[in-house]
CSV table of C-alpha atoms and ligand atoms in Angstrom, one decimal:
chain,number,residue,atom,x,y,z
A,1,MET,CA,0.2,0.2,-0.1
A,2,ARG,CA,1.1,3.2,-0.7
A,3,LEU,CA,0.0,7.0,0.3
A,4,ALA,CA,-0.1,9.8,-2.3
A,5,SER,CA,3.3,11.6,-2.6
A,6,ARG,CA,2.1,14.6,-1.1
A,7,MET,CA,2.2,12.9,2.2
A,8,ASP,CA,6.1,13.5,1.8
A,9,ARG,CA,5.7,17.0,2.0
A,10,ILE,CA,3.3,17.3,4.9
A,11,GLY,CA,5.1,18.4,8.2
A,12,THR,CA,3.6,18.9,11.8
A,13,GLU,CA,3.2,20.4,15.4
A,14,THR,CA,6.2,19.6,17.5
A,15,ALA,CA,4.3,20.9,20.7
A,16,PHE,CA,2.0,17.8,20.5
A,17,GLU,CA,5.2,15.7,20.0
A,18,ALA,CA,7.0,17.1,23.3
A,19,ALA,CA,3.9,17.1,25.2
A,20,ALA,CA,3.5,13.0,24.3
A,21,ARG,CA,7.3,13.0,25.3
A,22,ALA,CA,6.9,14.7,28.5
A,23,ARG,CA,3.4,12.6,30.1
A,24,ALA,CA,5.7,9.9,28.6
A,25,LEU,CA,8.1,10.4,31.3
A,26,GLU,CA,5.6,11.7,33.8
A,27,ALA,CA,3.6,8.4,33.6
A,28,THR,CA,7.0,7.1,34.7
A,29,GLY,CA,6.5,8.6,38.3
A,30,VAL,CA,8.7,11.8,36.8
A,31,ASP,CA,7.3,15.4,38.3
A,32,VAL,CA,7.1,17.6,34.7
A,33,VAL,CA,6.6,21.0,34.4
A,34,HIS,CA,4.7,21.8,31.3
A,35,LEU,CA,5.6,24.3,29.7
A,36,GLU,CA,5.6,23.6,25.6
A,37,ILE,CA,1.5,23.8,25.5
A,38,GLY,CA,0.4,27.0,23.8
A,39,GLU,CA,-3.1,27.0,25.5
A,40,PRO,CA,-4.6,28.5,28.8
A,41,ASP,CA,-4.5,27.6,32.1
A,42,PHE,CA,-7.6,28.6,32.7
A,43,ASP,CA,-11.2,27.1,32.3
A,44,THR,CA,-13.5,28.5,29.6
A,45,PRO,CA,-15.4,31.6,31.3
A,46,ALA,CA,-19.2,30.3,32.9
A,47,ASN,CA,-20.8,32.7,31.0
A,48,ILE,CA,-19.5,30.9,27.9
A,49,ARG,CA,-20.3,27.1,28.7
A,50,ALA,CA,-23.7,28.1,30.2
A,51,ALA,CA,-24.8,29.4,26.8
A,52,ALA,CA,-23.4,26.4,24.9
A,53,LYS,CA,-25.1,23.7,27.6
A,54,ARG,CA,-28.4,26.6,27.2
A,55,ALA,CA,-28.0,25.8,23.2
A,56,LEU,CA,-27.2,22.1,23.6
A,57,ASP,CA,-30.6,21.7,26.3
A,58,GLU,CA,-32.7,24.0,23.5
A,59,GLY,CA,-32.0,21.5,20.8
A,60,LYS,CA,-29.3,23.4,18.8
A,61,THR,CA,-27.5,20.2,17.7
A,62,HIS,CA,-28.6,19.9,13.9
A,63,TYR,CA,-25.7,21.2,10.9
A,64,ALA,CA,-25.7,25.1,11.2
A,65,PRO,CA,-25.4,27.3,7.6
A,66,PHE,CA,-21.8,26.1,6.6
A,67,ALA,CA,-20.5,29.3,6.6
A,68,GLY,CA,-21.1,30.3,10.4
A,69,ILE,CA,-24.8,30.8,12.5
A,70,PRO,CA,-26.2,34.5,11.2
A,71,GLU,CA,-26.0,35.7,15.2
A,72,LEU,CA,-22.3,34.2,15.0
A,73,ARG,CA,-21.3,36.4,12.0
A,74,ALA,CA,-22.5,39.3,12.9
A,75,ALA,CA,-21.4,39.1,16.6
A,76,ILE,CA,-17.6,38.8,14.8
A,77,ALA,CA,-18.3,41.4,12.2
A,78,ALA,CA,-19.5,44.1,14.9
A,79,ASP,CA,-16.9,42.7,17.0
A,80,ALA,CA,-13.9,43.3,14.6
A,81,SER,CA,-15.3,46.6,13.2
A,82,VAL,CA,-14.6,47.8,16.6
A,83,ARG,CA,-11.6,45.9,17.7
A,84,LYS,CA,-10.1,46.1,14.2
A,85,GLY,CA,-10.8,49.3,13.1
A,86,LEU,CA,-12.4,47.9,9.5
A,87,ALA,CA,-15.9,48.0,8.6
A,88,VAL,CA,-16.7,44.0,8.5
A,89,SER,CA,-19.8,42.6,6.9
A,90,PRO,CA,-21.2,39.3,8.0
A,91,ASP,CA,-21.5,38.0,4.6
A,92,GLN,CA,-17.2,38.4,4.9
A,93,VAL,CA,-17.0,36.1,7.9
A,94,PHE,CA,-16.8,31.7,8.3
A,95,VAL,CA,-16.7,30.0,11.4
A,96,THR,CA,-13.8,27.5,11.1
A,97,VAL,CA,-13.0,24.5,13.3
A,98,GLY,CA,-9.7,26.0,14.9
A,99,GLY,CA,-8.2,28.9,13.5
A,100,LYS,CA,-6.1,26.6,12.3
A,101,GLY,CA,-8.7,25.8,9.9
A,102,VAL,CA,-8.4,29.9,8.5
A,103,MET,CA,-5.0,28.7,7.3
A,104,LEU,CA,-5.8,25.6,5.9
A,105,TYR,CA,-8.5,27.3,3.8
A,106,ALA,CA,-6.0,30.3,2.6
A,107,ILE,CA,-3.6,28.2,2.0
A,108,GLU,CA,-5.8,26.1,-0.4
A,109,ALA,CA,-7.8,28.7,-1.8
A,110,LEU,CA,-4.8,30.6,-3.5
A,111,VAL,CA,-1.5,28.6,-3.5
A,112,GLU,CA,-0.5,27.3,-6.8
A,113,PRO,CA,2.0,24.8,-6.9
A,114,GLY,CA,5.6,26.2,-7.3
A,115,ASP,CA,4.2,30.0,-5.4
A,116,GLU,CA,6.1,31.2,-3.0
A,117,VAL,CA,4.9,32.1,0.3
A,118,LEU,CA,7.0,34.1,3.3
A,119,VAL,CA,6.6,32.5,6.3
A,120,PRO,CA,7.6,33.9,9.6
A,121,ASP,CA,10.9,31.8,11.1
A,122,PRO,CA,10.5,31.4,13.7
A,123,GLY,CA,7.1,31.4,13.4
A,124,TYR,CA,4.2,28.4,13.8
A,125,PRO,CA,4.9,25.8,11.5
A,126,ILE,CA,1.7,24.6,10.1
A,127,TYR,CA,2.1,27.9,7.9
A,128,GLU,CA,5.1,26.2,6.1
A,129,SER,CA,4.0,22.4,6.5
A,130,LEU,CA,0.8,23.1,4.8
A,131,VAL,CA,2.5,25.8,2.0
A,132,ARG,CA,4.4,22.8,0.9
A,133,PHE,CA,1.4,20.3,1.2
A,134,MET,CA,0.1,22.0,-1.3
A,135,GLY,CA,3.5,22.3,-3.8
A,136,GLY,CA,4.1,26.0,-2.7
A,137,VAL,CA,7.6,26.9,-1.5
A,138,PRO,CA,7.5,28.7,1.8
A,139,VAL,CA,10.4,31.2,2.2
A,140,PRO,CA,11.6,31.9,5.7
A,141,VAL,CA,10.9,35.8,6.5
A,142,PRO,CA,14.1,36.0,9.3
A,143,LEU,CA,12.8,37.4,13.2
A,144,ARG,CA,15.8,38.1,15.3
A,145,GLN,CA,16.1,38.9,18.5
A,146,ALA,CA,18.0,42.0,17.9
A,147,ASN,CA,15.2,43.4,16.4
A,148,GLY,CA,12.1,42.5,19.1
A,149,PHE,CA,11.7,39.2,16.4
A,150,ARG,CA,9.8,42.1,14.1
A,151,LEU,CA,10.7,41.7,10.0
A,152,ASP,CA,13.2,43.0,8.8
A,153,LEU,CA,11.8,45.6,5.7
A,154,ALA,CA,14.7,45.9,4.1
A,155,GLU,CA,15.5,42.1,4.2
A,156,LEU,CA,11.8,41.6,3.2
A,157,ARG,CA,12.0,43.7,0.3
A,158,THR,CA,14.5,41.2,-1.2
A,159,LEU,CA,12.9,38.2,-0.6
A,160,ILE,CA,10.3,39.2,-2.7
A,161,THR,CA,9.9,37.6,-6.5
A,162,PRO,CA,7.8,37.4,-9.5
A,163,ARG,CA,6.2,34.0,-7.7
A,164,THR,CA,5.8,35.5,-4.4
A,165,ARG,CA,1.9,35.3,-3.7
A,166,MET,CA,1.4,35.4,-0.2
A,167,LEU,CA,3.0,37.0,3.1
A,168,VAL,CA,2.2,35.1,6.6
A,169,LEU,CA,2.0,37.5,9.5
A,170,ASN,CA,1.9,36.6,13.0
A,171,SER,CA,1.6,39.5,15.4
A,172,PRO,CA,1.9,39.3,18.7
A,173,ALA,CA,3.7,36.1,17.5
A,174,ASN,CA,4.2,32.6,18.5
A,175,PRO,CA,7.0,31.9,18.9
A,176,SER,CA,8.8,34.8,20.4
A,177,GLY,CA,5.5,37.1,21.2
A,178,GLY,CA,7.3,39.8,19.3
A,179,VAL,CA,4.7,42.6,18.2
A,180,LEU,CA,4.7,44.6,14.5
A,181,THR,CA,4.5,48.6,15.1
A,182,ARG,CA,1.8,50.4,12.8
A,183,SER,CA,5.0,51.5,11.2
A,184,ASP,CA,6.2,48.4,10.6
A,185,LEU,CA,3.1,47.5,9.4
A,186,GLU,CA,2.2,50.4,7.1
A,187,GLN,CA,5.4,49.7,5.1
A,188,ILE,CA,4.6,46.1,5.3
A,189,ALA,CA,1.3,46.8,3.4
A,190,ALA,CA,3.2,48.9,1.3
A,191,LEU,CA,5.5,46.2,-0.5
A,192,ALA,CA,1.7,44.1,-0.7
A,193,ILE,CA,0.5,46.7,-3.3
A,194,ALA,CA,3.5,47.3,-5.1
A,195,HIS,CA,4.0,43.4,-5.5
A,196,ASP,CA,0.2,42.2,-5.7
A,197,LEU,CA,0.4,40.0,-1.9
A,198,VAL,CA,-2.5,38.3,-0.5
A,199,VAL,CA,-1.6,38.4,3.8
A,200,LEU,CA,-2.9,35.8,5.8
A,201,ALA,CA,-2.6,37.8,9.1
A,202,ASP,CA,-2.9,35.6,12.2
A,203,GLU,CA,-4.3,37.8,15.0
A,204,ILE,CA,-5.1,35.4,17.3
A,205,TYR,CA,-2.9,36.7,20.2
A,206,GLY,CA,-4.8,40.0,19.6
A,207,ARG,CA,-6.3,40.5,22.5
A,208,ILE,CA,-3.3,39.1,24.8
A,209,LEU,CA,-1.2,42.2,24.5
A,210,TYR,CA,0.9,43.8,27.3
A,211,GLU,CA,2.4,47.2,26.0
A,212,GLY,CA,0.9,49.1,22.5
A,213,GLU,CA,-1.9,48.7,20.4
A,214,HIS,CA,-3.0,46.0,18.1
A,215,VAL,CA,-3.1,47.1,14.8
A,216,SER,CA,-4.5,44.9,11.9
A,217,ILE,CA,-2.8,45.0,8.9
A,218,ALA,CA,-6.2,45.0,7.5
A,219,ALA,CA,-7.3,47.9,8.4
A,220,LEU,CA,-4.4,50.1,6.0
A,221,PRO,CA,-5.9,51.4,2.9
A,222,GLY,CA,-6.2,49.4,0.6
A,223,MET,CA,-5.4,46.4,2.1
A,224,ALA,CA,-9.0,45.1,3.4
A,225,GLU,CA,-9.1,43.5,-0.3
A,226,ARG,CA,-6.2,41.6,-0.1
A,227,THR,CA,-5.8,40.1,3.7
A,228,VAL,CA,-7.1,37.2,5.3
A,229,ILE,CA,-7.5,37.5,8.9
A,230,LEU,CA,-7.4,34.7,11.2
A,231,ASP,CA,-8.6,34.7,14.4
A,232,GLY,CA,-10.7,32.6,17.3
A,233,PHE,CA,-11.4,32.2,20.5
A,234,SER,CA,-9.1,29.5,21.8
A,235,LYS,CA,-6.4,31.6,23.2
A,236,THR,CA,-8.7,34.9,24.2
A,237,TYR,CA,-11.0,33.4,25.5
A,238,ALA,CA,-9.4,29.9,26.9
A,239,MET,CA,-11.5,28.0,24.5
A,240,THR,CA,-8.7,25.8,22.7
A,241,GLY,CA,-10.2,22.5,23.4
A,242,TRP,CA,-13.7,24.1,21.6
A,243,ARG,CA,-11.9,24.1,18.1
A,244,LEU,CA,-13.7,27.5,17.4
A,245,GLY,CA,-11.9,29.9,14.9
A,246,TYR,CA,-12.8,32.5,12.4
A,247,ALA,CA,-11.3,34.1,9.0
A,248,ILE,CA,-12.4,37.5,7.9
A,249,VAL,CA,-12.2,37.2,4.1
A,250,PRO,CA,-12.8,40.1,1.1
A,251,GLU,CA,-15.4,39.5,-1.1
A,252,TRP,CA,-13.6,37.5,-3.5
A,253,LEU,CA,-12.1,35.0,-1.7
A,254,ALA,CA,-16.2,34.5,0.4
A,255,PHE,CA,-17.3,31.2,-2.4
A,256,ALA,CA,-14.0,29.4,-1.8
A,257,PHE,CA,-14.3,29.8,1.6
A,258,GLY,CA,-17.4,28.3,1.3
A,259,ARG,CA,-17.1,25.7,-0.9
A,260,LEU,CA,-14.1,24.8,1.2
A,261,LEU,CA,-16.1,25.0,4.5
A,262,ILE,CA,-18.6,22.2,2.6
A,263,ASN,CA,-16.0,19.8,1.4
A,264,SER,CA,-14.4,19.4,4.8
A,265,VAL,CA,-16.8,20.0,8.1
A,266,SER,CA,-20.3,21.0,6.5
A,267,CYS,CA,-20.2,23.5,9.7
A,268,VAL,CA,-18.7,23.9,12.4
A,269,ALA,CA,-20.4,22.3,16.1
A,270,THR,CA,-23.9,24.5,16.4
A,271,PHE,CA,-24.2,24.9,19.7
A,272,GLU,CA,-20.6,26.0,20.4
A,273,GLN,CA,-21.4,28.8,18.4
A,274,TRP,CA,-24.0,29.8,20.5
A,275,GLY,CA,-21.0,29.8,23.3
A,276,ALA,CA,-18.9,32.3,21.0
A,277,VAL,CA,-21.7,34.4,20.6
A,278,GLU,CA,-21.9,35.0,24.5
A,279,ALA,CA,-18.0,35.2,24.3
A,280,LEU,CA,-18.0,38.5,22.1
A,281,THR,CA,-21.7,39.6,23.5
A,282,GLY,CA,-21.2,39.0,26.9
A,283,PRO,CA,-18.8,40.6,29.2
A,284,GLN,CA,-15.3,40.9,28.9
A,285,ASP,CA,-14.0,41.2,32.6
A,286,ALA,CA,-12.4,37.2,32.7
A,287,VAL,CA,-10.5,38.0,29.1
A,288,ASP,CA,-9.1,41.1,31.2
A,289,ALA,CA,-8.5,39.4,34.4
A,290,MET,CA,-6.4,36.2,31.9
A,291,VAL,CA,-4.3,39.2,30.6
A,292,ALA,CA,-3.6,40.6,34.0
A,293,GLU,CA,-2.5,37.7,35.0
A,294,PHE,CA,-0.4,36.9,32.1
A,295,ARG,CA,1.3,39.8,32.4
A,296,ALA,CA,2.0,39.4,36.0
A,297,ARG,CA,3.8,35.9,35.0
A,298,ARG,CA,5.7,36.9,31.8
A,299,ASP,CA,7.1,39.5,34.5
A,300,LEU,CA,8.1,36.2,36.3
A,301,ILE,CA,9.3,34.2,33.7
A,302,VAL,CA,10.9,37.2,32.3
A,303,ASP,CA,13.3,38.4,34.9
A,304,GLY,CA,13.7,34.8,36.4
A,305,LEU,CA,15.5,33.9,33.4
A,306,ASN,CA,18.0,36.9,33.1
A,307,ALA,CA,18.8,36.5,36.6
A,308,ILE,CA,20.4,33.0,34.9
A,309,PRO,CA,23.7,33.0,33.7
A,310,GLY,CA,23.9,32.8,30.1
A,311,ILE,CA,20.6,33.5,29.5
A,312,ARG,CA,18.7,35.9,27.6
A,313,CYS,CA,15.1,36.9,27.3
A,314,LEU,CA,13.5,39.8,25.7
A,315,ARG,CA,10.2,40.8,27.4
A,316,PRO,CA,7.8,40.5,24.9
A,317,ALA,CA,4.6,42.4,24.3
A,318,GLY,CA,1.9,39.6,23.2
A,319,ALA,CA,1.2,36.3,23.3
A,320,PHE,CA,2.3,34.3,26.1
A,321,TYR,CA,5.6,32.8,25.1
A,322,VAL,CA,9.0,33.4,26.1
A,323,PHE,CA,11.9,32.7,23.7
A,324,PRO,CA,14.9,33.1,25.5
A,325,GLU,CA,18.7,32.8,23.9
A,326,ILE,CA,20.6,29.9,25.7
A,327,SER,CA,24.0,30.1,23.8
A,328,GLY,CA,25.5,31.3,26.5
A,329,THR,CA,24.9,27.9,28.5
A,330,GLY,CA,26.7,26.2,25.6
A,331,LEU,CA,23.8,24.4,24.5
A,332,SER,CA,22.2,24.3,21.8
A,333,GLY,CA,18.3,25.6,21.8
A,334,ALA,CA,17.7,21.5,21.0
A,335,ASP,CA,19.9,20.3,22.9
A,336,PHE,CA,19.0,22.2,26.2
A,337,ALA,CA,15.2,21.5,25.5
A,338,ASN,CA,15.9,17.5,25.5
A,339,ARG,CA,18.0,17.9,28.4
A,340,LEU,CA,16.6,20.1,30.7
A,341,LEU,CA,13.1,17.4,30.0
A,342,ALA,CA,15.0,14.7,30.8
A,343,GLU,CA,17.7,16.0,33.5
A,344,ALA,CA,15.8,18.4,35.0
A,345,GLY,CA,12.2,17.4,34.6
A,346,VAL,CA,11.2,21.2,32.6
A,347,SER,CA,9.2,20.7,28.8
A,348,ALA,CA,10.2,23.1,26.5
A,349,LEU,CA,10.5,22.9,23.0
A,350,ALA,CA,13.5,23.5,20.8
A,351,GLY,CA,13.7,26.7,19.0
A,352,THR,CA,14.1,24.9,15.6
A,353,ALA,CA,10.8,23.4,16.1
A,354,PHE,CA,9.9,27.3,14.4
A,355,GLY,CA,12.4,27.6,12.0
A,356,GLY,CA,15.5,27.1,10.7
A,357,VAL,CA,16.6,30.5,12.3
A,358,SER,CA,16.9,30.4,15.6
A,359,VAL,CA,19.1,27.2,16.9
A,360,ASP,CA,20.1,29.2,19.5
A,361,HIS,CA,16.4,29.5,21.4
A,362,ILE,CA,13.9,27.7,23.6
A,363,ARG,CA,10.1,28.3,23.9
A,364,LEU,CA,8.8,28.8,27.5
A,365,SER,CA,5.0,28.8,27.6
A,366,TYR,CA,3.9,30.7,30.3
A,367,ALA,CA,0.4,29.4,30.5
A,368,ASN,CA,1.0,28.1,33.9
A,369,SER,CA,0.7,28.7,37.2
A,370,GLN,CA,3.2,31.5,38.9
A,371,ALA,CA,4.4,28.5,41.2
A,372,ASN,CA,5.0,26.1,38.8
A,373,ILE,CA,6.6,28.9,36.9
A,374,ARG,CA,9.0,29.2,40.0
A,375,LYS,CA,9.6,25.5,40.1
A,376,ALA,CA,10.4,25.6,36.5
A,377,LEU,CA,13.3,28.6,37.0
A,378,GLU,CA,14.3,27.1,39.8
A,379,ARG,CA,15.2,23.5,38.1
A,380,ILE,CA,16.9,25.8,35.2
A,381,ALA,CA,19.2,27.4,37.0
A,382,THR,CA,20.0,24.4,38.8
A,383,PHE,CA,20.0,23.1,35.0
A,384,VAL,CA,22.1,25.5,33.5
A,385,GLY,CA,24.7,25.3,36.6
A,386,ARG,CA,25.2,22.2,36.4
A,387,VAL,CA,25.5,21.6,32.6
A,388,ALA,CA,26.9,25.1,31.5
A,389,VAL,CA,30.2,25.9,29.5
A,390,PRO,CA,31.8,28.6,30.9
A,391,ALA,CA,32.7,30.6,28.2
B,401,PLP,N1,-2.1,30.1,14.8
B,401,PLP,C1,-0.8,30.7,16.0
B,401,PLP,C2,-0.3,31.6,15.8
B,401,PLP,C3,-1.4,29.5,16.9
B,401,PLP,O1,0.1,29.6,18.1
B,401,PLP,C4,-2.3,28.8,16.9
B,401,PLP,C5,-2.5,27.6,17.6
B,401,PLP,O2,-1.5,27.3,18.5
B,401,PLP,C6,-3.3,29.1,15.8
B,401,PLP,C7,-3.2,29.7,15.4
B,401,PLP,C8,-4.3,27.8,16.1
B,401,PLP,O3,-5.4,28.0,16.5
B,401,PLP,P1,-6.2,27.1,16.7
B,401,PLP,O4,-6.1,26.4,18.1
B,401,PLP,O5,-7.5,28.0,17.4
B,401,PLP,O6,-6.6,26.5,15.7
């Protein structure tokens, strides 16, 4: 028996594999602090759960319209119009299985074999995987610590060719927590327009922001018609297991998104969509409280890491990850992460799980309790004290 040849080109998300490895170690009795998982440790707020339960009891258990229930499409359009600063009509909104669904449909709908797609490096590994899967060519755009993990615009210019079709942006970013400024986005928008690129703007961490403003590139002049916005409920509302995301697309892409939804999932779970309506239209204090707690954890982990010789960590403005450089310990990111789990019981990801650029980095998620973060910091300090090669 044989697989289709395109299966040779599909990648993966090593966070899930790292989590499985950490759990296997745990099953042998070892205490592990999990800093590999990119999901809020909070429960979904009670009002959202109650709305979904109510919908179940009211019999909202049938197929929904493929693009989403009208109430949710309207709530998303209204929310996006306010928070992202562009006029969004409900017809442009497609409810998807996770934010990941948006990635799949955007890349399926737009990338032809041989098309080049600019992807952030370090960046979420599924962009690259899906581009390759469709026969496209991912072109890494390096994001460097020295530049606050923002795009280097001069470098970006040199990477655009006549084959470039799409540019993927992710701000606030996984894995670095970096945030693009309004000025960055204005210059990127000018390039996208000049070279007729489509932008896939992954804004899934848009509300997990500690400093500055969240700017959607789609709100800049000339960009709404060439931007696919990816957003969702997983991170903002601690709803990772619900698998609920959404796309906001220009009118010319609506047909394609509809067809791809019908061909893949038919629609997203109907009663869950009622929970999502409550998420957007109900009180937002749970989101504010979660972001305030993430901020305290960010400061705890950044200060703790910077107190360890050989580790340098920026203070990210968004998301819930830190991406420290650990080359001062004499180890590569991959060796550091492997040994940290085996020898100190802290599960982290190598920077190279996010592309080829960040060999000297690891990613730690601080979506974990302050007590566990403290425990992890103590273990990292002891581990580094033991293994570090003095410079
Ligand atoms: N985009 C980025 C940058 C992410 O980090 C993630 C999840 O980790 C997603 C999209 C996918 O989100 P969802 O769980 O809603 O599919």
